[in-house]
Coordinates of C-alpha atoms in Angstrom, one line a residue:
X197 CA -26.6 153.0 110.4
X198 CA -22.9 152.1 111.3
X199 CA -20.8 150.6 108.7
X200 CA -18.2 148.0 109.8
X201 CA -14.7 148.9 109.1
X202 CA -14.1 145.9 107.0
X203 CA -17.1 146.9 104.7
X204 CA -15.6 150.2 104.3
X205 CA -12.2 149.0 103.3
X206 CA -13.7 146.5 100.9
X207 CA -15.6 148.9 99.3
X208 CA -12.7 151.5 98.9
X209 CA -10.9 148.6 97.0
X210 CA -14.0 148.3 94.6
X211 CA -14.1 151.8 94.0
X212 CA -10.4 151.9 93.2
X213 CA -10.4 149.1 90.9
X214 CA -13.3 150.6 89.0
X215 CA -11.4 153.7 88.6
X216 CA -8.3 151.9 87.4
X217 CA -10.3 149.9 84.8
X218 CA -12.1 153.3 83.5
X219 CA -8.6 154.7 83.2
X220 CA -7.5 151.6 81.2
X221 CA -10.6 151.8 78.9
X222 CA -9.9 155.6 78.2
X223 CA -6.4 154.9 77.4
X224 CA -7.3 152.5 75.0
X225 CA -9.9 154.5 73.4
X226 CA -7.6 157.5 73.2
X227 CA -4.9 155.0 71.4
X228 CA -7.7 154.3 69.0
X229 CA -8.9 157.7 68.4
X230 CA -7.1 160.8 67.8
X231 CA -5.1 162.3 70.8
X232 CA -7.3 164.3 72.8
X233 CA -7.1 167.5 74.7
X234 CA -5.4 166.8 78.0
X235 CA -6.0 170.3 79.2
X236 CA -9.6 169.8 78.8
X237 CA -9.7 166.1 80.0
X238 CA -11.2 165.2 83.5
X239 CA -8.3 164.5 86.0
X240 CA -7.2 161.0 86.4
X241 CA -7.6 159.7 89.9
X242 CA -4.1 158.4 91.1
X243 CA -2.7 157.4 94.5
X244 CA 0.3 159.9 95.7
X245 CA 3.3 159.2 97.4
X246 CA 6.2 161.3 98.8
X247 CA 10.2 160.9 98.3
X248 CA 11.7 160.7 101.7
X249 CA 14.9 160.6 103.4
X250 CA 15.9 157.3 105.0
X251 CA 18.5 155.0 105.7
X252 CA 19.2 152.5 103.0
X253 CA 21.2 149.3 102.7
X254 CA 22.6 147.7 99.6
X255 CA 22.6 144.1 100.1
X256 CA 23.4 140.9 98.0
X257 CA 21.3 137.7 98.9
X258 CA 22.5 134.4 99.3
X259 CA 21.8 130.8 100.1
X260 CA 23.4 127.9 101.0
X261 CA 24.1 125.1 103.5
X262 CA 25.2 125.4 107.2
X263 CA 28.7 123.8 108.0
X264 CA 30.7 123.6 111.2
X265 CA 32.8 126.6 111.7
X266 CA 36.6 126.3 110.8
X267 CA 38.3 124.6 114.1
X268 CA 34.6 123.6 115.4
X269 CA 35.4 120.0 114.4
X270 CA 37.4 117.7 116.5
X271 CA 38.3 114.1 115.5
X272 CA 39.7 112.8 118.8
X273 CA 42.3 110.0 118.6
X274 CA 44.3 108.3 121.5
X275 CA 47.5 110.0 122.5
X276 CA 49.1 106.8 123.2
X277 CA 48.5 103.2 121.4
X278 CA 46.6 100.6 123.7
X279 CA 43.5 99.0 124.3
X280 CA 40.4 100.6 125.1
X281 CA 38.9 99.9 128.4
X282 CA 36.0 102.5 128.1
X283 CA 34.3 104.9 125.6
X284 CA 31.9 107.0 127.9
X285 CA 29.9 108.9 125.0
X286 CA 27.5 108.2 122.5
X287 CA 26.4 109.4 119.2
X288 CA 24.3 112.8 119.6
X289 CA 25.3 113.1 123.2
X290 CA 26.6 116.6 124.1
X291 CA 29.9 116.8 125.7
X292 CA 31.7 119.8 127.4
X293 CA 35.6 120.5 126.7
X294 CA 37.8 118.6 129.1
X295 CA 35.4 115.6 130.1
X296 CA 36.5 112.3 129.9
X297 CA 35.4 110.4 126.7
X298 CA 37.4 107.4 126.5
X299 CA 40.1 105.4 128.3
X300 CA 43.2 103.3 127.3
X301 CA 44.9 100.8 129.3
X302 CA 47.5 102.5 131.2
X303 CA 49.3 100.1 133.5
X304 CA 52.7 100.0 131.5
X305 CA 52.6 103.7 131.7
X306 CA 51.9 103.9 135.4
X307 CA 54.7 101.4 136.2
X308 CA 57.1 103.7 134.2
X309 CA 56.0 106.7 136.2
X310 CA 56.6 104.9 139.5
X311 CA 60.0 104.0 138.6
X312 CA 60.8 107.2 137.6
X313 CA 59.5 108.7 140.7
X314 CA 61.8 106.3 142.7
X315 CA 64.8 107.4 140.7
X316 CA 63.9 111.1 141.0
X317 CA 63.7 110.9 144.9
X318 CA 67.3 109.4 144.9
X319 CA 68.9 111.7 142.6
X320 CA 67.2 114.9 144.8
X321 CA 68.8 113.3 147.8
X322 CA 72.1 113.1 146.2
X323 CA 71.7 116.6 145.1
X324 CA 70.9 117.9 148.7
X325 CA 73.8 116.0 149.8
X326 CA 75.9 117.9 147.1
X327 CA 74.6 121.1 147.8
X328 CA 75.2 121.0 151.6
X329 CA 78.8 119.7 150.8
X330 CA 79.4 122.4 148.4
X331 CA 77.9 125.2 150.8
X332 CA 80.0 123.7 153.7
X333 CA 83.4 124.0 151.4
X334 CA 82.4 127.6 150.6
X335 CA 82.0 128.4 153.9
X336 CA 85.1 126.6 155.2
X337 CA 87.3 128.4 152.6
X338 CA 85.8 131.8 153.4
X339 CA 86.5 131.4 157.0
X340 CA 90.0 129.9 156.5
X341 CA 90.8 133.2 154.0
X342 CA 89.6 135.5 156.5
X343 CA 91.2 133.7 159.6
X344 CA 94.7 133.7 157.6
X345 CA 94.1 137.5 156.7
X346 CA 93.6 138.3 160.4
X347 CA 96.4 136.2 161.2
X348 CA 98.7 138.3 158.5
X349 CA 97.4 141.7 160.0
X350 CA 98.5 140.4 163.3
X351 CA 102.1 139.4 162.0
X352 CA 102.3 142.8 160.8
X353 CA 101.4 144.6 163.9
X354 CA 103.5 142.0 166.2
X355 CA 106.7 142.8 163.7
X356 CA 106.2 146.4 164.0
X357 CA 105.5 146.4 167.5
X358 CA 108.7 144.3 168.3
X359 CA 110.9 146.5 166.1
X360 CA 109.6 149.7 167.9
X361 CA 110.6 148.4 171.2
X362 CA 114.0 147.2 170.1
X363 CA 114.4 150.4 168.4
X364 CA 113.6 152.3 172.1
X365 CA 115.7 150.1 173.9
X366 CA 118.5 150.6 171.4
X367 CA 118.2 154.4 171.7
X368 CA 118.3 154.3 175.4
X369 CA 121.4 152.1 175.4
X370 CA 123.3 154.3 173.1
X371 CA 122.2 157.3 175.4
X372 CA 123.6 155.8 178.2
X373 CA 126.9 155.0 176.4
X374 CA 127.2 158.3 175.3
X375 CA 126.4 159.7 178.8
X376 CA 129.1 157.5 180.3
X377 CA 131.7 158.4 177.6
X378 CA 131.2 162.0 178.2
X379 CA 132.1 161.9 182.0
X380 CA 131.0 164.5 184.2
X381 CA 129.7 168.1 183.1
X382 CA 131.4 171.1 184.3
X383 CA 128.4 172.1 186.2
X384 CA 128.3 168.8 188.1
X385 CA 131.9 169.4 189.1
X386 CA 131.1 172.6 190.3
X387 CA 128.6 171.3 192.1
X388 CA 130.6 168.7 193.7
X389 CA 133.3 171.4 194.7
X390 CA 130.5 173.7 196.2
X391 CA 129.6 170.5 198.4
X392 CA 133.2 170.2 199.5
X393 CA 133.1 173.9 200.6
X394 CA 129.8 173.7 202.5
X395 CA 131.2 170.4 204.2
X396 CA 134.6 172.4 205.0
X397 CA 132.4 175.4 206.3
X398 CA 130.1 173.0 208.6
X399 CA 133.5 171.2 209.9
X400 CA 134.8 174.6 210.8
X401 CA 132.0 175.7 212.7
X402 CA 131.9 172.6 214.6
X403 CA 135.6 172.5 215.6
X404 CA 135.1 176.3 216.7
X405 CA 132.0 174.9 218.8
X406 CA 134.1 172.2 220.5
X407 CA 137.0 174.5 221.4
X408 CA 134.3 177.2 222.8
X409 CA 132.7 174.1 224.8
X410 CA 136.3 172.8 226.1
X411 CA 136.8 176.5 227.5
X412 CA 133.4 176.5 229.2
X413 CA 134.0 173.3 230.7
X414 CA 137.1 174.2 232.2
X415 CA 135.7 177.4 233.9
X416 CA 132.7 175.4 235.1
X417 CA 130.4 176.9 232.5
X418 CA 129.4 173.8 230.2
X419 CA 128.6 170.3 231.0
X420 CA 130.3 167.3 229.8
X421 CA 127.4 166.3 227.9
X422 CA 127.7 169.5 225.8
X423 CA 131.4 168.7 225.2
X424 CA 130.4 165.4 224.2
X425 CA 127.8 166.6 221.5
X426 CA 130.2 169.2 220.4
X427 CA 133.0 166.5 219.6
X428 CA 130.4 164.1 218.1
X429 CA 129.4 167.2 215.7
X430 CA 133.0 167.7 214.7
X431 CA 133.2 164.1 214.1
X432 CA 130.1 164.0 211.9
X433 CA 131.5 167.4 210.0
X434 CA 135.1 165.6 209.4
X435 CA 133.2 162.6 207.8
X436 CA 130.9 164.6 205.7
X437 CA 133.7 166.7 204.6
X438 CA 135.7 163.6 203.5
X439 CA 132.5 162.3 201.9
X440 CA 132.5 165.3 199.7
X441 CA 136.1 165.7 198.8
X442 CA 135.9 161.9 197.5
X443 CA 132.8 162.6 195.6
X444 CA 134.4 165.8 194.0
X445 CA 137.5 163.4 193.1
X446 CA 134.9 160.8 191.3
X447 CA 133.5 163.3 189.4
X448 CA 136.6 164.9 188.3
X449 CA 137.8 161.3 187.7
X450 CA 135.1 160.2 185.0
X451 CA 133.8 157.0 184.2
X452 CA 135.3 153.7 185.0
X453 CA 136.2 151.6 182.1
X454 CA 134.0 148.7 183.6
X455 CA 131.0 151.3 183.1
X456 CA 132.2 152.2 179.6
X457 CA 132.2 148.3 178.8
X458 CA 129.1 147.6 180.6
X459 CA 127.3 150.6 178.7
X460 CA 128.7 149.1 175.1
X461 CA 127.4 145.8 175.9
X462 CA 124.1 147.2 176.5
X463 CA 124.0 148.9 173.2
X464 CA 125.3 145.9 171.4
X465 CA 122.5 143.8 173.0
X466 CA 119.9 146.2 172.0
X467 CA 121.1 146.2 168.3
X468 CA 121.0 142.4 168.4
X469 CA 117.3 142.4 169.8
X470 CA 116.4 144.7 166.9
X471 CA 117.9 142.6 164.2
X472 CA 116.0 139.6 165.7
X473 CA 112.7 141.4 166.1
X474 CA 113.2 142.1 162.5
X475 CA 114.0 138.6 161.4
X476 CA 111.5 137.3 163.7
X477 CA 108.6 139.8 162.5
X478 CA 109.5 139.0 159.0
X479 CA 109.3 135.3 159.5
X480 CA 105.8 135.3 160.9
X481 CA 104.5 137.6 158.0
X482 CA 105.9 135.2 155.5
X483 CA 104.3 132.1 157.3
X484 CA 101.0 134.4 157.5
X485 CA 101.2 134.9 153.8
X486 CA 101.6 131.6 153.0
X487 CA 98.7 130.3 155.1
X488 CA 96.6 133.1 153.5
X489 CA 98.0 131.9 149.9
X490 CA 96.9 128.4 150.7
X491 CA 93.4 129.4 151.9
X492 CA 92.6 131.3 148.8
X493 CA 94.0 128.4 146.6
X494 CA 91.4 126.1 148.5
X495 CA 88.8 127.9 146.1
X496 CA 89.6 125.4 143.5
X497 CA 88.2 122.7 145.8
X498 CA 85.0 124.6 146.4
X499 CA 84.7 125.1 142.7
X500 CA 84.7 121.2 142.4
X501 CA 82.1 120.4 144.8
X502 CA 80.1 123.2 143.4
X503 CA 80.2 121.7 139.8
X504 CA 79.6 118.2 141.5
X505 CA 76.4 119.7 142.9
X506 CA 75.3 121.4 139.8
X507 CA 75.7 117.9 138.0
X508 CA 73.6 116.5 140.7
X509 CA 70.8 119.1 140.0
X510 CA 71.1 118.6 135.9
X511 CA 70.6 115.0 137.0
X512 CA 67.5 115.7 139.2
X513 CA 66.1 117.9 136.0
X514 CA 66.6 115.1 133.7
X515 CA 64.9 112.8 136.2
X516 CA 62.1 115.1 136.4
X517 CA 61.7 115.4 132.7
X518 CA 61.6 111.6 132.8
X519 CA 58.9 111.3 135.4
X520 CA 57.0 114.1 133.8
X521 CA 57.1 112.2 130.5
X522 CA 56.0 109.1 132.3
X523 CA 53.3 110.7 134.0
X524 CA 52.0 112.2 130.6
X525 CA 52.1 109.1 129.1
X526 CA 50.2 107.7 131.8
X527 CA 47.8 110.7 131.6
X528 CA 47.4 110.2 128.2
X529 CA 45.2 107.1 128.8
X530 CA 42.3 109.5 129.9
X531 CA 41.3 111.1 126.6
X532 CA 39.4 114.4 127.0
X533 CA 36.9 116.4 124.9
X534 CA 39.2 119.2 123.4
X535 CA 35.9 121.2 123.0
X536 CA 32.2 121.5 124.0
X537 CA 29.9 119.9 121.4
X538 CA 27.8 117.2 120.3
X539 CA 29.1 113.6 119.4
X540 CA 28.6 113.2 115.8
X541 CA 30.2 109.9 115.1
X542 CA 31.8 107.2 117.4
X543 CA 34.3 104.9 115.5
X544 CA 35.5 102.5 118.4
X545 CA 34.3 100.7 121.2
X546 CA 35.7 99.3 124.6
X547 CA 38.0 96.3 123.5
X548 CA 39.0 97.7 120.3
X549 CA 42.8 98.8 120.0
X550 CA 43.3 102.4 119.6
X551 CA 46.1 104.2 117.9
X552 CA 47.2 107.8 117.2
X553 CA 45.8 108.2 113.9
X554 CA 42.1 106.3 114.2
X555 CA 39.7 108.8 115.6
X556 CA 37.6 107.3 118.8
X557 CA 34.8 110.1 118.2
X558 CA 34.2 113.0 116.3
X559 CA 32.7 116.3 118.1
X560 CA 31.1 119.2 116.2
X561 CA 30.4 122.5 118.3
X562 CA 27.1 123.5 116.9
X563 CA 27.7 127.0 118.4
X564 CA 30.3 127.9 115.9
X565 CA 28.6 127.6 112.3
X566 CA 29.3 128.9 109.1
X567 CA 27.3 129.4 106.0
X568 CA 28.6 128.0 102.9
X569 CA 26.8 130.0 100.0
X570 CA 27.2 130.2 96.2
X571 CA 27.1 133.6 94.3
X572 CA 27.6 134.8 90.8
X573 CA 31.1 135.9 89.9
X574 CA 29.5 139.5 89.4
X575 CA 28.1 139.4 93.1
X576 CA 31.1 137.9 94.5
X577 CA 33.6 140.6 93.2
X578 CA 31.6 143.0 95.3
X579 CA 32.3 141.3 98.5
X580 CA 34.9 141.8 101.2
X581 CA 35.9 139.8 104.2
X582 CA 34.4 141.3 107.2
X583 CA 31.1 142.6 105.8
X584 CA 28.2 142.2 108.1
X585 CA 25.4 139.9 107.3
X586 CA 21.9 138.7 108.4
X587 CA 21.3 135.1 108.4
X588 CA 17.7 133.4 108.5
X589 CA 16.4 129.7 108.4
X590 CA 13.1 128.5 107.0
X591 CA 13.3 126.2 110.3
X592 CA 13.3 129.2 112.6
X593 CA 11.0 131.7 110.7
X594 CA 11.1 135.3 112.5
X595 CA 14.4 134.7 113.8
X596 CA 17.5 136.5 112.5
X597 CA 21.2 135.8 113.3
X598 CA 24.0 138.0 112.7
X599 CA 27.3 137.1 111.1
X600 CA 30.1 138.3 108.8
X601 CA 31.9 137.3 105.6
X602 CA 35.0 135.0 106.5
X603 CA 36.2 134.5 103.0
X604 CA 35.5 134.5 99.1
X605 CA 36.7 131.6 97.3
X606 CA 37.7 131.5 93.6
X607 CA 35.3 131.6 90.7
X608 CA 34.7 128.0 89.2
X609 CA 35.2 128.7 85.4
X610 CA 32.7 126.1 84.4
X611 CA 29.9 127.4 86.6
X612 CA 31.1 131.1 86.7
X613 CA 30.0 130.9 90.6
X614 CA 32.0 130.9 93.8
X615 CA 31.9 130.0 97.4
X616 CA 31.6 132.2 100.1
X617 CA 32.1 131.4 103.7
X618 CA 30.1 133.4 106.4
X619 CA 30.3 133.2 110.2
X620 CA 27.0 132.8 112.0
X621 CA 27.2 134.3 115.5
X622 CA 25.0 133.3 118.4
X623 CA 23.8 130.3 116.8
X624 CA 23.2 128.5 119.9
X625 CA 21.5 125.3 119.8
X626 CA 19.0 126.3 117.2
X627 CA 20.4 125.9 113.8
X628 CA 21.9 122.6 112.8
X629 CA 25.0 121.4 110.7
X630 CA 23.3 120.6 107.4
X631 CA 20.6 122.9 107.5
X632 CA 19.5 125.4 104.9
X633 CA 19.9 129.1 105.4
X634 CA 19.6 132.6 103.7
X635 CA 22.0 135.5 104.2
X636 CA 21.7 139.3 103.1
X637 CA 25.1 140.7 103.0
X638 CA 25.2 144.3 103.5
X639 CA 27.5 146.1 101.0
X640 CA 26.9 149.7 102.0
X641 CA 24.5 151.5 104.1
X642 CA 23.5 155.3 102.8
X643 CA 22.1 157.0 106.0
X644 CA 20.4 159.9 103.8
X645 CA 19.1 157.9 100.8
X646 CA 16.5 159.4 98.8
X647 CA 13.9 156.7 98.7
X648 CA 10.2 155.9 96.9
X649 CA 7.9 152.7 97.1
X650 CA 9.2 150.4 94.5
X651 CA 5.6 150.1 92.7
X652 CA 6.1 153.9 91.6
X653 CA 9.1 153.3 89.3
X654 CA 7.9 152.7 85.7
X655 CA 9.9 151.3 82.7
X656 CA 9.7 153.3 79.7
X657 CA 12.0 152.6 76.5
X658 CA 14.3 150.9 78.8
X659 CA 14.6 153.6 81.4
X660 CA 13.3 153.9 84.9
X661 CA 10.8 156.9 85.3
X662 CA 8.4 158.4 87.9
X663 CA 5.5 160.7 87.4
X664 CA 6.2 163.8 89.4
X665 CA 3.2 166.0 90.3
X666 CA 3.5 169.8 90.8
X667 CA 1.3 171.8 92.7
X668 CA -1.0 172.4 89.5
X669 CA -1.7 168.4 89.9
X670 CA -0.5 168.1 86.5
X671 CA 1.9 164.7 86.3
X672 CA 5.3 164.9 84.4
X673 CA 7.2 161.9 83.4
X674 CA 10.8 162.0 85.2
X675 CA 13.8 159.9 84.5
X676 CA 15.4 158.6 87.6
X677 CA 18.5 156.7 88.4
X678 CA 17.7 153.7 90.9
X679 CA 19.8 152.3 93.5
X680 CA 19.5 149.4 96.1
X681 CA 16.0 148.0 96.8
X682 CA 14.8 147.0 100.3
X683 CA 11.4 146.3 101.9
X684 CA 9.4 147.5 99.1
X685 CA 11.1 150.8 98.6
X686 CA 13.9 151.9 96.3
X687 CA 16.8 154.2 96.3
X688 CA 16.9 156.9 93.9
X689 CA 20.6 158.2 93.5
X690 CA 19.4 161.0 90.6
X691 CA 16.3 162.6 89.6
X692 CA 14.5 163.4 92.7
X693 CA 14.8 165.4 95.9
X694 CA 13.5 165.1 99.5
X695 CA 9.9 166.0 99.6
X696 CA 8.8 165.6 96.0
X697 CA 5.2 164.2 95.2
X698 CA 5.0 161.6 92.7
X699 CA 2.4 158.9 91.6
X700 CA 2.3 155.7 93.5
X701 CA -0.8 153.9 91.9
X702 CA -1.7 154.5 88.7
X703 CA 1.0 155.7 86.7
X704 CA 0.6 153.1 84.1
X705 CA -2.6 154.8 82.6
X706 CA -0.8 158.3 82.5
X707 CA 0.6 160.5 79.8
X708 CA 3.1 163.1 80.3
X709 CA 1.3 166.3 80.9
X710 CA -2.0 164.7 82.4
X711 CA -4.0 166.1 85.3
X712 CA -4.4 164.1 88.2
X713 CA -6.2 163.8 91.5
X714 CA -5.8 162.0 94.7
X715 CA -7.9 159.0 94.7
X716 CA -10.3 158.4 97.8
X717 CA -8.7 156.8 100.6
X718 CA -9.4 153.1 101.2
X719 CA -11.0 153.7 104.5
X720 CA -13.6 156.6 102.9
X721 CA -17.1 155.8 103.3
X722 CA -18.8 154.9 100.1
X723 CA -21.2 157.4 98.4

C-alpha cells in the first residue's frame, strides 16, 4: 500500500516531537536524580547542521514615510504679475516638463515687444548705413594713400631721369667745347698736308697730260676732243689742289671765336637745364610727399566713421536686449511645468490675479522619492552617506526597490533618535508620497562568512554557544562569537570553521559530552 507524501511528513513531525518530549523528560529526571553515566546512556536523537561559507550582509533595518525627493516638488508661480486667463491643469492630473499649465494676460507686454521690434529695425538700418560709410571711407583712404605713394615714386623717377638727361647733355656740350678749344690735332694737320700733296701730284699729272696731248694734236696724232678732256682734267686738278690747300690752312688756323662762343653757350645752357631738372624734380617730389601725408592723415576721418559705426552697433545691441526683455516678458505669460509629475495642489483659478509669490499649482515628481526614517543614535552612528539600501512597501508585497543613504540628521537629545534620508531608485508610478516603507541598509558584506542556522545558537550563562559534534558522535559545548543575522542564518566570527558539524535542533536537551545520533528525516516512512 502506497503512503502519501503528506502522510509521511506528518508522521515524521510526530516522531520528532515524541523524541524531543522524551529528551525533556529524561533531562528532568536527570536533574531530579543523581548524574547519570553519559558514556552508557543511549544516544539522543538530534538534527545536525553544517557550518558553511557564504556571503553575509550586515544590515540595519529602518522604517519611515515616503516623501518627495529633494528638488522633486515645484511650487509654480507667475513670472510676471497679471490676471489669469486660463489654468489648464487640475489636481491629480499628470503633467510633463515644459507643458503650458496656465496663462497670464500679456497684451501690454506684447505691445512693448512690437515697439521694441520697430525701434530695433530702425537702429539696424542706421547701423548698416554707418558700416557702409565707414567701409567706403576706409577704402577711399587706402586707395588715396596707395595713389599718393605711386605718385611719389613716379616723381622720384622723373626727377632722376630728367637729371640724368641734363647731365648727359652737359657732358656732351663740355666735350664739344673742349674739342673746339683744343683745335686740330697733329694727325689732322698731317692728314691735310697729305691731301695737298696728293692734289698737287694729280694736278702735275694733268698738266703733263695736257702738254703731251697738245704735241700730239700738232702732229695730227690726237683729236681736239682729247685736248679738251686733258684741259678739263687739268682744271679739275687745279681746283682740287686749291681746295686741299685751303682746308690745310683752316686746319692750321684752328677754331674760330664764333665756334668757341657757340660751344660755351651750349655748355652754359646744359648746366642751366641740369639745375632746372633738379629744381623741378624736387618740387614734384615735395608735392607728392604732401599729397601722401594728407592721404595718410585722413585716417582720422576713417576712425571717426568707424567709431560712429560702433556706436550704432552698440545701439542695436541695446535695442536687441530691449526686444529680448519685452519678448521674454510677453512669453512669461505662458507658465510652463518645470518638471514632470502630478499636480498635488491648485491654488488659483482663471480670473484671479497672479503674482510672483503666490503659487498657482504645486507639482510633485513621484519618480523621485525619499524614505525618511528614524533610527536610534547607536544605529545612526554606523551609517555613512552612499550606503546601499533595499526598500519594500506593504502596499506592494514581493517587490523590492534599490536606494542609497543620502544624509544622516542630528540626534534629538529628547528622543535619542535621528532622521535618515534614503533615496529610492526606480520608484516609477507604484510608490506614493506619504506611503509607509521599510528599508534594509547594508553596512558591510563579508563574502566568506562562516554561517550556521539561527536556531543552532543557544544562550548559556549569557554566552552564545553551539554543540559541536565530532566523528565519535559526541556533542561538546562550544562558545562562539556571533555576527550579523540574515534570512535565518547567523555569521560566526569566532569559534567555528567551515564544514564543522553542529546540532541544529535538540541542543536544549543536551549536556556537554552527550552522545547524539541523527534524528530520522521528516520524509522517512513510519515504522
